[in-house]
């Protein structure tokens, strides 16, 4: 899961360069800043979710996570954090734009 997070974060760098080079000259710096700030907020939520998984299960291995039994409150917490985090990072309505 940690490797997935780092690879997923590299898309931020690529998106920023696409916006910076092909964006409108008037708005590209401001748009790049907004893109960076929104995606950093989503990244922080994803990191919090991954750290919670690591603290509760002791691993970020998906096979270990599949066999681990989470409480209902833990499931709700993970669903909330990962849904909001991915909703910001991936263009999903109403989090994007």
Short mmCIF file of C-alpha atoms in Angstrom, two decimals:
data_model
loop_
_atom_site.label_atom_id
_atom_site.label_comp_id
_atom_site.label_asym_id
_atom_site.label_seq_id
_atom_site.Cartn_x
_atom_site.Cartn_y
_atom_site.Cartn_z
CA UNK A 1 0.00 0.00 0.00
CA UNK A 2 2.91 2.35 0.70
CA UNK A 3 4.36 1.80 -2.77
CA UNK A 4 0.92 2.46 -4.26
CA UNK A 5 0.77 5.75 -2.37
CA UNK A 6 4.16 6.93 -3.64
CA UNK A 7 3.34 6.00 -7.24
CA UNK A 8 -0.06 7.67 -6.90
CA UNK A 9 1.66 10.83 -5.63
CA UNK A 10 3.96 11.00 -8.65
CA UNK A 11 0.88 11.80 -10.71
CA UNK A 12 0.75 15.14 -8.88
CA UNK A 13 4.11 16.16 -10.32
CA UNK A 14 3.02 15.17 -13.82
CA UNK A 15 -0.31 17.00 -13.50
CA UNK A 16 1.47 20.13 -12.33
CA UNK A 17 3.79 20.15 -15.36
CA UNK A 18 0.88 19.57 -17.73
CA UNK A 19 -0.98 22.48 -16.18
CA UNK A 20 2.08 24.71 -16.13
CA UNK A 21 3.14 24.14 -19.74
CA UNK A 22 -0.27 23.94 -21.42
CA UNK A 23 -2.25 26.19 -19.15
CA UNK A 24 -3.38 29.70 -19.94
CA UNK A 25 -0.59 32.19 -19.25
CA UNK A 26 -2.79 34.32 -17.03
CA UNK A 27 -4.00 31.58 -14.70
CA UNK A 28 -1.42 28.80 -14.80
CA UNK A 29 0.54 29.80 -11.68
CA UNK A 30 -2.57 30.30 -9.58
CA UNK A 31 -4.13 27.11 -10.95
CA UNK A 32 -0.95 25.18 -10.21
CA UNK A 33 -0.99 26.46 -6.64
CA UNK A 34 -4.65 25.46 -6.17
CA UNK A 35 -3.98 22.04 -7.68
CA UNK A 36 -1.04 21.54 -5.35
CA UNK A 37 -2.93 22.63 -2.23
CA UNK A 38 -6.04 20.53 -2.93
CA UNK A 39 -4.06 17.41 -3.72
CA UNK A 40 -1.80 17.85 -0.69
CA UNK A 41 -4.93 17.94 1.50
CA UNK A 42 -6.11 14.70 -0.12
CA UNK A 43 -2.66 13.21 0.35
CA UNK A 44 -2.68 14.06 4.04
CA UNK A 45 -5.98 12.22 4.45
CA UNK A 46 -4.59 9.18 2.63
CA UNK A 47 -1.44 9.21 4.77
CA UNK A 48 -3.58 9.40 7.92
CA UNK A 49 -5.58 6.39 6.72
CA UNK A 50 -2.44 4.40 5.92
CA UNK A 51 -0.90 5.25 9.31
CA UNK A 52 -4.11 4.17 11.07
CA UNK A 53 -4.00 0.88 9.15
CA UNK A 54 -0.39 0.38 10.14
CA UNK A 55 -1.06 1.15 13.81
CA UNK A 56 -4.10 -1.13 14.04
CA UNK A 57 -2.87 -4.11 12.00
CA UNK A 58 0.90 -3.72 12.22
CA UNK A 59 1.23 -4.07 8.44
CA UNK A 60 0.30 -2.41 5.18
CA UNK A 61 0.41 -5.68 3.26
CA UNK A 62 -2.90 -6.14 1.44
CA UNK A 63 -3.03 -9.88 2.20
CA UNK A 64 -2.71 -9.16 5.93
CA UNK A 65 -5.35 -6.43 5.66
CA UNK A 66 -7.71 -8.78 3.83
CA UNK A 67 -7.60 -11.33 6.66
CA UNK A 68 -7.81 -8.78 9.49
CA UNK A 69 -11.19 -8.22 11.16
CA UNK A 70 -11.91 -4.53 11.71
CA UNK A 71 -14.59 -3.21 14.05
CA UNK A 72 -17.53 -1.31 12.61
CA UNK A 73 -16.16 2.03 13.84
CA UNK A 74 -12.77 1.31 12.27
CA UNK A 75 -14.45 0.43 8.98
CA UNK A 76 -16.40 3.69 9.04
CA UNK A 77 -13.25 5.68 9.80
CA UNK A 78 -11.29 4.06 6.98
CA UNK A 79 -14.17 4.44 4.54
CA UNK A 80 -14.49 8.14 5.37
CA UNK A 81 -10.77 8.95 5.23
CA UNK A 82 -10.05 7.00 2.04
CA UNK A 83 -13.21 8.15 0.24
CA UNK A 84 -12.53 11.83 0.93
CA UNK A 85 -8.81 11.44 0.21
CA UNK A 86 -9.34 9.66 -3.11
CA UNK A 87 -12.29 11.92 -3.93
CA UNK A 88 -9.98 14.92 -3.78
CA UNK A 89 -7.09 13.28 -5.62
CA UNK A 90 -9.20 11.76 -8.39
CA UNK A 91 -11.69 13.99 -10.22
CA UNK A 92 -14.87 12.83 -8.48
CA UNK A 93 -17.89 15.12 -8.12
CA UNK A 94 -18.38 17.04 -5.69
CA UNK A 95 -14.76 17.01 -4.47
CA UNK A 96 -13.19 18.10 -7.75
CA UNK A 97 -13.42 21.60 -9.10
#
